[in-house]
Structure formats: structure tokens, C-alpha cells
Coordinates of C-alpha atoms and ligand atoms in Angstrom, one line a residue:
M1 CA 5.5 14.2 19.7
I2 CA 4.8 10.4 19.8
P3 CA 4.6 10.1 16.0
Y4 CA 1.6 8.3 14.2
G5 CA 4.1 5.9 13.0
R6 CA 8.0 5.5 12.1
Q7 CA 10.5 3.4 11.3
D8 CA 12.6 0.7 13.8
I9 CA 16.5 0.6 12.9
S10 CA 18.8 -1.4 14.7
E11 CA 22.6 -1.7 14.8
A12 CA 22.6 -4.7 12.6
D13 CA 20.5 -2.4 9.8
I14 CA 23.7 0.0 9.7
D15 CA 25.5 -2.7 9.6
A16 CA 24.2 -4.0 6.9
V17 CA 24.3 -0.6 5.3
V18 CA 27.7 0.6 5.5
T19 CA 29.0 -2.8 4.1
V20 CA 27.7 -1.9 1.0
L21 CA 29.2 1.7 1.4
R22 CA 32.3 0.3 2.0
S23 CA 31.6 -2.4 -1.6
D24 CA 32.3 -2.3 -5.3
F25 CA 28.8 -1.4 -5.8
L26 CA 26.7 1.1 -4.4
T27 CA 23.5 -0.2 -6.9
Q28 CA 22.9 -3.2 -9.1
G29 CA 25.2 -5.4 -6.5
S30 CA 23.6 -8.4 -4.7
Q31 CA 22.0 -6.5 -2.9
V32 CA 18.8 -6.1 -4.6
P33 CA 18.5 -9.7 -5.9
A34 CA 19.2 -10.6 -2.3
F35 CA 16.2 -8.3 -1.1
E36 CA 13.6 -9.9 -3.5
A37 CA 14.6 -13.3 -3.2
A38 CA 14.1 -12.5 0.8
V39 CA 10.5 -10.9 0.3
A40 CA 9.2 -13.9 -2.7
A41 CA 10.5 -16.4 -0.4
Y42 CA 8.5 -14.7 2.8
C43 CA 5.5 -14.6 0.3
G44 CA 5.7 -18.0 -1.0
T45 CA 5.5 -16.3 -4.3
E46 CA 7.6 -16.8 -7.8
F47 CA 8.8 -12.9 -8.7
A48 CA 9.8 -9.9 -6.8
V49 CA 10.7 -6.9 -8.6
A50 CA 11.7 -4.0 -6.6
C51 CA 11.4 -0.6 -7.3
N52 CA 12.6 2.6 -5.9
S53 CA 9.1 3.8 -4.6
A54 CA 5.5 1.6 -4.6
T55 CA 4.6 4.5 -6.8
S56 CA 6.8 3.5 -9.4
A57 CA 5.9 -0.1 -8.5
L58 CA 2.3 0.6 -9.4
H59 CA 3.1 2.5 -12.6
I60 CA 5.1 -0.7 -14.4
A61 CA 2.5 -2.8 -12.9
C62 CA 0.0 -0.9 -14.6
L63 CA 2.3 -0.9 -17.9
A64 CA 3.0 -4.6 -17.6
L65 CA -0.6 -5.1 -17.6
D66 CA -1.2 -3.2 -20.9
L67 CA -2.9 0.2 -19.6
G68 CA -2.9 2.6 -21.4
P69 CA -5.2 6.1 -23.1
G70 CA -8.4 4.6 -23.5
D71 CA -8.7 1.9 -21.1
L72 CA -10.3 2.3 -17.3
L73 CA -8.6 1.4 -14.1
W74 CA -10.9 1.5 -10.9
T75 CA -9.4 2.0 -7.5
V76 CA -11.2 3.1 -3.7
P77 CA -11.0 6.5 -2.5
N78 CA -9.7 5.5 0.8
T79 CA -5.7 5.3 -0.2
F80 CA -3.1 7.6 -0.7
L81 CA -3.0 9.6 -4.4
A82 CA 0.0 7.1 -5.7
T83 CA -3.0 4.2 -6.0
A84 CA -5.1 6.1 -8.7
N85 CA -2.5 8.3 -10.1
C86 CA -0.5 5.8 -11.7
A87 CA -3.5 4.8 -14.0
R88 CA -2.8 8.8 -14.9
Y89 CA 0.5 8.0 -15.9
C90 CA -0.5 5.7 -18.4
G91 CA -3.3 7.7 -20.2
A92 CA -6.3 6.0 -18.7
E93 CA -8.8 7.0 -16.9
V94 CA -9.3 6.4 -13.2
D95 CA -13.0 5.9 -11.4
F96 CA -13.7 5.1 -7.4
V97 CA -15.2 2.2 -5.8
D98 CA -16.9 2.6 -2.3
I99 CA -15.5 1.3 0.5
D100 CA -17.3 -1.1 3.4
F101 CA -17.8 1.6 6.3
E102 CA -16.9 -1.0 8.6
T103 CA -13.7 -3.0 6.9
R104 CA -12.9 0.4 5.5
N105 CA -11.8 -1.7 2.6
L106 CA -13.1 -1.7 -1.2
S107 CA -16.8 -3.2 -0.8
V108 CA -17.3 -6.1 -2.7
E109 CA -21.2 -5.2 -3.1
C110 CA -20.2 -2.1 -4.6
L111 CA -17.8 -3.3 -6.8
E112 CA -20.2 -6.3 -8.1
A113 CA -22.5 -3.4 -8.6
K114 CA -20.8 -1.2 -10.3
L115 CA -19.3 -3.7 -12.7
R116 CA -23.0 -4.8 -13.8
H117 CA -23.7 -1.1 -14.8
A118 CA -20.5 -1.2 -16.3
K119 CA -20.9 -3.7 -18.7
Q120 CA -24.3 -2.9 -19.8
A121 CA -22.7 0.6 -20.7
G122 CA -19.9 -1.4 -22.2
R123 CA -17.3 0.5 -20.0
L124 CA -15.4 -2.3 -18.2
P125 CA -12.3 -1.7 -16.0
K126 CA -9.0 -3.2 -17.5
I127 CA -7.5 -3.1 -14.0
V128 CA -8.9 -3.4 -10.3
I129 CA -7.0 -2.0 -7.6
P130 CA -8.3 -2.9 -4.0
V131 CA -6.0 -1.7 -1.2
D132 CA -5.3 -3.4 2.0
F133 CA -6.4 -0.6 4.3
A134 CA -4.4 -0.3 7.4
G135 CA -2.6 -3.9 7.0
Q136 CA -6.1 -5.9 6.8
S137 CA -6.3 -7.4 3.4
C138 CA -9.4 -7.1 1.2
D139 CA -11.2 -10.0 0.6
M140 CA -9.2 -11.0 -2.5
Q141 CA -11.1 -14.5 -3.2
A142 CA -14.5 -12.7 -3.9
I143 CA -12.5 -10.4 -5.9
K144 CA -10.6 -12.7 -7.9
A145 CA -14.3 -14.7 -8.4
L146 CA -15.7 -11.0 -10.0
S147 CA -12.1 -10.8 -11.7
Q148 CA -12.6 -13.7 -13.7
T149 CA -15.9 -13.1 -14.3
Y150 CA -15.3 -9.7 -16.0
G151 CA -12.4 -9.9 -17.3
F152 CA -10.3 -7.5 -15.7
K153 CA -6.7 -7.6 -13.7
V154 CA -6.4 -7.4 -10.4
I155 CA -3.1 -5.2 -8.9
E156 CA -3.4 -5.8 -5.2
D157 CA -1.9 -2.4 -3.3
A158 CA -0.6 -4.0 0.0
S159 CA 2.1 -0.9 0.4
H160 CA 0.5 -1.4 4.2
A161 CA -0.1 -5.0 4.7
V162 CA 3.5 -7.1 4.3
G163 CA 3.7 -9.5 7.1
G164 CA -0.1 -9.5 6.6
R165 CA -2.3 -12.4 5.9
Y166 CA -5.4 -13.9 4.5
Q167 CA -6.8 -17.1 4.8
G168 CA -3.5 -18.5 6.2
R169 CA -1.4 -17.4 4.1
P170 CA 1.0 -14.4 3.4
V171 CA -0.5 -11.3 1.7
G172 CA 1.8 -11.2 -1.8
C173 CA 1.4 -15.3 -1.9
G174 CA -0.1 -14.3 -5.8
E175 CA -2.8 -16.5 -5.3
W176 CA -5.3 -14.1 -5.9
A177 CA -4.0 -10.9 -7.3
D178 CA -1.6 -10.7 -10.6
I179 CA 0.2 -8.2 -9.3
T180 CA 0.8 -7.2 -5.5
I181 CA 2.6 -4.1 -4.3
F182 CA 4.6 -3.2 -1.3
S183 CA 5.8 -0.2 0.1
F184 CA 8.8 0.3 2.3
H185 CA 8.6 3.8 2.9
P186 CA 9.9 4.9 6.7
V187 CA 6.2 4.9 8.3
K188 CA 5.4 1.5 6.5
I189 CA 5.9 -2.2 8.4
V190 CA 9.8 -2.8 7.1
T191 CA 11.6 0.4 5.1
T192 CA 14.6 0.5 2.6
G193 CA 13.8 4.3 3.1
E194 CA 12.4 5.0 0.2
G195 CA 11.3 1.6 -1.7
G196 CA 8.8 -0.4 -3.4
M197 CA 8.3 -4.1 -4.8
A198 CA 5.9 -5.4 -7.4
L199 CA 5.2 -9.6 -6.2
T200 CA 4.0 -11.9 -9.1
K201 CA 3.7 -15.6 -10.3
N202 CA 3.4 -15.2 -14.0
P203 CA 7.1 -15.3 -15.5
E204 CA 5.8 -13.1 -18.5
L205 CA 5.0 -10.4 -16.0
A206 CA 8.2 -10.5 -14.1
Q207 CA 10.1 -9.8 -17.1
R208 CA 7.8 -7.1 -18.1
L209 CA 8.7 -5.0 -15.0
V210 CA 11.9 -6.1 -14.7
Q211 CA 12.0 -4.1 -18.8
Y212 CA 9.8 -1.2 -17.1
R213 CA 12.1 -0.8 -14.2
S214 CA 15.5 -0.3 -16.3
H215 CA 14.9 1.8 -19.8
G216 CA 12.7 -0.8 -21.5
I217 CA 16.3 -2.8 -22.2
D218 CA 16.6 -6.3 -22.6
R219 CA 19.8 -7.8 -21.7
H220 CA 18.3 -11.8 -22.6
A221 CA 16.5 -10.7 -25.8
P222 CA 17.8 -12.2 -29.1
A223 CA 20.0 -10.0 -30.6
D224 CA 18.4 -10.4 -33.8
V225 CA 18.3 -6.7 -34.9
F226 CA 22.1 -6.1 -33.6
D227 CA 23.4 -9.7 -34.4
S228 CA 26.9 -8.1 -34.5
Q229 CA 26.6 -6.8 -31.0
G230 CA 29.4 -8.4 -28.7
Q231 CA 29.2 -8.7 -24.8
W232 CA 28.5 -4.5 -24.7
G233 CA 25.3 -5.7 -26.1
Y234 CA 21.8 -4.1 -24.9
Q235 CA 18.6 -3.6 -26.4
M236 CA 15.8 -1.4 -25.7
M237 CA 12.8 -3.3 -26.6
E238 CA 10.2 -0.7 -25.5
L239 CA 10.1 2.8 -23.6
G240 CA 10.9 2.4 -20.0
W241 CA 12.3 4.4 -16.9
N242 CA 15.1 4.5 -14.2
Y243 CA 13.0 3.0 -11.4
R244 CA 15.5 0.8 -10.2
L245 CA 16.1 0.4 -6.3
T246 CA 20.0 1.2 -5.1
D247 CA 21.9 -1.7 -3.3
I248 CA 22.5 0.6 -0.1
Q249 CA 18.7 0.8 0.5
A250 CA 18.2 -3.2 -0.4
A251 CA 20.9 -3.9 2.2
L252 CA 18.7 -2.1 4.7
G253 CA 15.9 -3.8 3.4
V254 CA 17.1 -7.3 3.5
S255 CA 18.0 -7.1 7.1
Q256 CA 14.9 -5.5 8.0
M257 CA 13.3 -8.5 6.7
T258 CA 14.8 -10.8 9.2
R259 CA 12.8 -8.6 11.8
L260 CA 9.3 -8.6 9.8
D261 CA 7.2 -11.0 11.9
Q262 CA 8.7 -9.6 15.3
F263 CA 7.4 -6.1 13.8
V264 CA 4.0 -7.4 13.0
D265 CA 3.8 -9.2 16.4
Q266 CA 4.7 -5.9 18.4
R267 CA 1.9 -3.9 16.3
S268 CA -0.6 -6.8 17.1
V269 CA 0.0 -6.6 20.9
L270 CA -0.3 -2.9 20.8
A271 CA -3.6 -3.1 18.6
A272 CA -4.8 -5.3 21.6
R273 CA -4.6 -3.2 23.8
Y274 CA -6.3 -0.5 22.2
D275 CA -9.1 -2.8 21.2
A276 CA -9.7 -3.8 25.2
Q277 CA -8.4 0.2 26.7
L278 CA -10.3 2.0 24.5
A279 CA -13.6 -0.4 23.7
A280 CA -15.7 1.4 26.6
L281 CA -15.0 4.5 24.7
P282 CA -17.7 5.9 22.1
L283 CA -15.1 5.7 19.5
T284 CA -15.6 3.4 16.3
L285 CA -12.6 0.8 16.3
P286 CA -11.3 -1.4 13.8
K287 CA -13.0 -3.8 12.7
H288 CA -11.6 -8.1 12.6
E289 CA -11.9 -10.3 10.0
S290 CA -11.9 -13.9 10.9
N291 CA -10.2 -15.2 7.8
V292 CA -7.4 -12.0 7.7
A293 CA -4.5 -11.3 9.9
S294 CA -3.5 -7.5 10.1
A295 CA 0.0 -6.1 9.5
W296 CA -1.3 -3.4 11.8
H297 CA 0.0 -0.6 9.5
L298 CA -2.4 2.0 11.3
Y299 CA -4.7 2.2 13.8
V300 CA -7.5 4.2 13.1
I301 CA -10.6 5.4 15.1
G302 CA -13.8 6.5 14.1
W303 CA -14.2 9.8 16.4
D304 CA -17.8 10.1 17.5
E305 CA -18.8 14.0 17.5
S306 CA -22.6 13.8 18.7
A307 CA -21.1 11.7 21.8
S308 CA -18.0 13.4 22.8
G309 CA -19.4 17.0 22.0
L310 CA -16.2 17.4 20.1
S311 CA -15.9 17.6 16.1
R312 CA -12.9 15.5 14.9
A313 CA -11.0 18.5 14.0
E314 CA -11.1 19.8 17.6
A315 CA -10.5 16.4 18.9
F316 CA -7.3 16.4 16.6
R317 CA -6.2 19.4 17.6
R318 CA -6.2 18.6 21.1
L319 CA -4.4 15.4 20.5
R320 CA -1.6 17.4 19.0
A321 CA -1.7 19.7 21.5
A322 CA -1.1 17.3 24.1
G323 CA 1.9 15.5 22.0
I324 CA 0.0 12.6 20.4
G325 CA 1.1 12.9 16.4
V326 CA -1.9 11.8 15.0
N327 CA -2.9 12.0 11.5
V328 CA -5.7 11.3 9.0
H329 CA -6.0 8.0 6.7
Y330 CA -7.6 9.2 3.8
I331 CA -9.0 12.5 2.6
P332 CA -10.8 10.7 -0.6
V333 CA -8.9 11.1 -3.7
Y334 CA -11.5 12.5 -6.1
W335 CA -11.8 15.5 -3.1
Q336 CA -8.4 16.7 -4.5
P337 CA -8.4 19.8 -6.9
Y338 CA -6.7 17.4 -9.6
Y339 CA -9.6 14.7 -10.1
R340 CA -12.3 17.5 -9.6
Q341 CA -11.3 19.0 -12.7
L342 CA -11.4 15.5 -13.8
G343 CA -15.2 15.7 -12.8
F344 CA -15.7 14.3 -9.4
A345 CA -17.7 15.7 -6.7
P346 CA -18.2 15.0 -3.2
G347 CA -21.0 12.9 -2.6
Y348 CA -19.7 10.4 -5.2
C349 CA -18.7 7.6 -2.6
P350 CA -20.9 8.0 0.9
N351 CA -19.1 5.0 2.9
A352 CA -15.5 6.7 2.4
E353 CA -17.1 10.1 3.1
R354 CA -18.5 8.6 6.0
Y355 CA -15.2 7.2 7.5
Y356 CA -13.4 9.8 6.4
A357 CA -15.4 12.2 8.4
G358 CA -14.4 10.6 11.8
A359 CA -11.3 8.9 10.8
I360 CA -7.9 9.6 13.2
S361 CA -4.8 7.6 13.1
I362 CA -3.4 7.3 16.3
P363 CA 0.1 6.0 17.3
M364 CA 1.2 2.5 15.9
Y365 CA 4.5 1.5 15.4
A366 CA 6.7 -1.7 16.7
S367 CA 8.9 0.3 19.0
L368 CA 6.2 2.3 20.5
S369 CA 6.3 1.7 24.2
L370 CA 3.3 0.8 26.3
E371 CA 4.2 3.5 29.0
Q372 CA 3.7 5.5 25.4
Q373 CA 0.5 4.1 24.5
D374 CA -0.9 4.4 27.5
R375 CA -0.6 8.0 27.0
V376 CA -2.3 8.0 24.4
I377 CA -5.5 6.0 26.0
R378 CA -5.0 8.5 28.6
T379 CA -5.4 11.3 26.7
L380 CA -8.6 9.6 24.5
Q381 CA -10.1 8.7 27.7
E382 CA -10.0 12.5 29.0
L383 CA -10.8 13.7 25.5
C384 CA -14.0 11.1 25.3
Q385 CA -15.1 12.7 29.2
A386 CA -14.7 16.2 28.4
Ligands
LIG1 C1 2.8 4.5 0.9 C2 1.5 4.2 -0.1 C3 1.9 4.1 -1.5 C4 3.1 5.0 -2.0 O1 3.9 4.3 -1.7 P1 5.9 4.9 -1.9 O2 6.9 4.2 -1.3 O3 5.5 6.1 -1.0 O4 5.3 5.6 -3.7 C5 0.9 3.7 -2.4 N1 -0.2 3.3 -1.9 C6 -0.4 3.3 -0.5 C7 -1.6 2.6 0.1 C8 0.2 3.8 0.3 O5 0.5 3.5 1.5

């Protein structure tokens, strides 16, 4: 089975991990700061806080922006569950903004209309989380402008988009979002096994992220409560978690970062080949925005049942039967039983639902060979002609 996504691990990656295993520190040694510095430098931002997943990075990003009970967080339904769940961890409420059918990203028009209503109703969100779906940046400049008009904070969920660019600058540069989140799960662009990162230009936010990552402890706070503490001293300032990444994982991340541009180049070549070879088929292909360079985490085709005579489910089944490991990103988050219990019902975000009805993610990863990709393309051609 050709999977829809997978990691690319080199001998240098393996050596980097083994070096840590032979060293004195498996966690909290030199590799986590080195990984954070590598990602911050790549993105051209000030601070990067590594976490044991993007999910935990999203959680502490919400906490650092003071999200709590009574507050409201908005995100899109076309995302992984964690983007919405992070608000629930903080006791806040979630609401969903529809996507644009073509870009598959947050619709700035829908956001603006919803903000206008929310302002009249006196129920504006504290945080909005746009998601750079499939690796393509959202229209961050427009979202930032709305954040200034309506007074919300922006967490950019760029779990798909490390290595991507917007207006010529790296995703994560901090120009448009208060905090940007990356994921290093093995299907993403670079991996640490499990892992995530929160990036920001704001030193106070960075300090709070570091504190929440490790039990709420601040090692640099003035010891005004415990003046008698010696060198062993530490102070817990607020309730935090253990969301730390290990040095074993971070060493893999440092090594992977040296190949990030190569990974994105390889993915871009594959995307261009899909674009060209699938253009004649009755499929909806990803839209390219002129000011965006996608990191190509996913390549999602829109299946057209009326043109092919096959339902999406049947096409999916036949692709899997042919050894093509397709997947679907994403079931609208509010369709989940947990969110339905909170009052959401199908029909809430029509664009996201229409997109979802045809979505099939076909194989896309740096080490996908051209021969393997040709097999995917041939199988799709046969299915569309059937
Ligand atoms: C993968 C992913 C996450 C969660 O990442 P983890 O590192 O697995 O916690 C969050 N948001 C989006 C959009 C993702 O794709």
C-alpha cells in the first residue's frame, strides 16, 4: 500500500538520535534549545517553544493568551480535532467559521460577517485560529486586520505548513499571528515522532509558554516568597503541565530541519505533476494562491460523483483496493458526537460540508517516487473512465 503520507528518515537522522542516547541527557539537554533555535531562525522569528505535540502547543498558546471559562474561541470545521479541543481544555466555548470552497481555508468573508453579528450580540471571540490547510497559508494579512478591528488574538495553526511561505515570508515569521503552531507528527513535513512548537515574536508570551510547558515553574522569577531558597530553588507561579519534548526527539528535529527545504521542493515537484496529469479528469484540484507557496502537506482532490458515476465512498474503496492509501481530511469537527452534544448540527458550515463530501487525500510525501506517483495517477484515470 502506498500511504497518503509518511516520514523520510536518513542515516544522519538516526545518527543524531543515537548520539543523544549515548549522552548524559535524554531530556532537557542541548538538543531542545538547538531545535527551537533552528526553527526560529528558519522562520525569522524571535521565540520558539518546543512541546511534546502540536495539541499541547495549542493548549498552552490558548492559556498564554488568557483563554478561560466564559471566553469564546473560533476556528474552522475543516481541521483536526485538536484545533477546537484546545479551547475546551481551557473551559472556553468553541464556534466555527466556514471555509472558502476553493482555498479550503478560513473564509475571510464568512469571518467578517460573523464578527459583525457577534459584535452586535456582544459576544466576540477572544481568539481565532485559522488553519493553513494542506500547507497553504490563510490570508493572514486580512485576518490580522480584522483582529485589530474586533480585538481578538490570532493563533495560526500551521501544523501543515512548516516550510511554506506567505507574501514571500516563511510561515511562522510572526508578522500576522500572535502565536504560530507547528506539528512534527510523522505524516507532517518534518518529524520528531511526536512533537510540536509554538512560535512568537512577543517575549512575554514566550515566557508564559515556557512556564505552562513545565508545571508553571519560573526559574528566573525573583524569589520574593522564599528568600531563603538556595541554588535548588524553583517557584511555581501558576498551574502548568509537563508538555516538554525530549532531547531524543529534538535531535531528530534538528537533523530533519536541515532537509526542510528539500522536503518542500520534492513535495512541490509532486504537486506540479499531479496538477498537470490530473487536469483533464473531472476532479477539483487544489487552488494556487499567487502570494502563497504551499508546503504541500496534503494533496486533496475533490471527487465529482456526477461526472464519474462513482460515489466518493466507492472511489475511496477502489483506490484502497488498488493499494493506494488514500485518506480524508477532514470530517467537519462539529459533526463529532462530542460537538453535537454541545449543540452543533450538520448544515452549520455549508462550504466545509460540500468540500468534505468530495475530499480524497491522495499520496503526498517527500520520498514518494515518480513511479509510485504514476501508479496513483493511472489508477485515478482508470477510475474516472469507469
Ligand atoms: C496534526 C495536527 C494537529 C495536532 O498535531 P499533534 O502534533 O499530533 O498534536 C493540530 N492541528 C492540525 C491542523 C493538524 O494537522
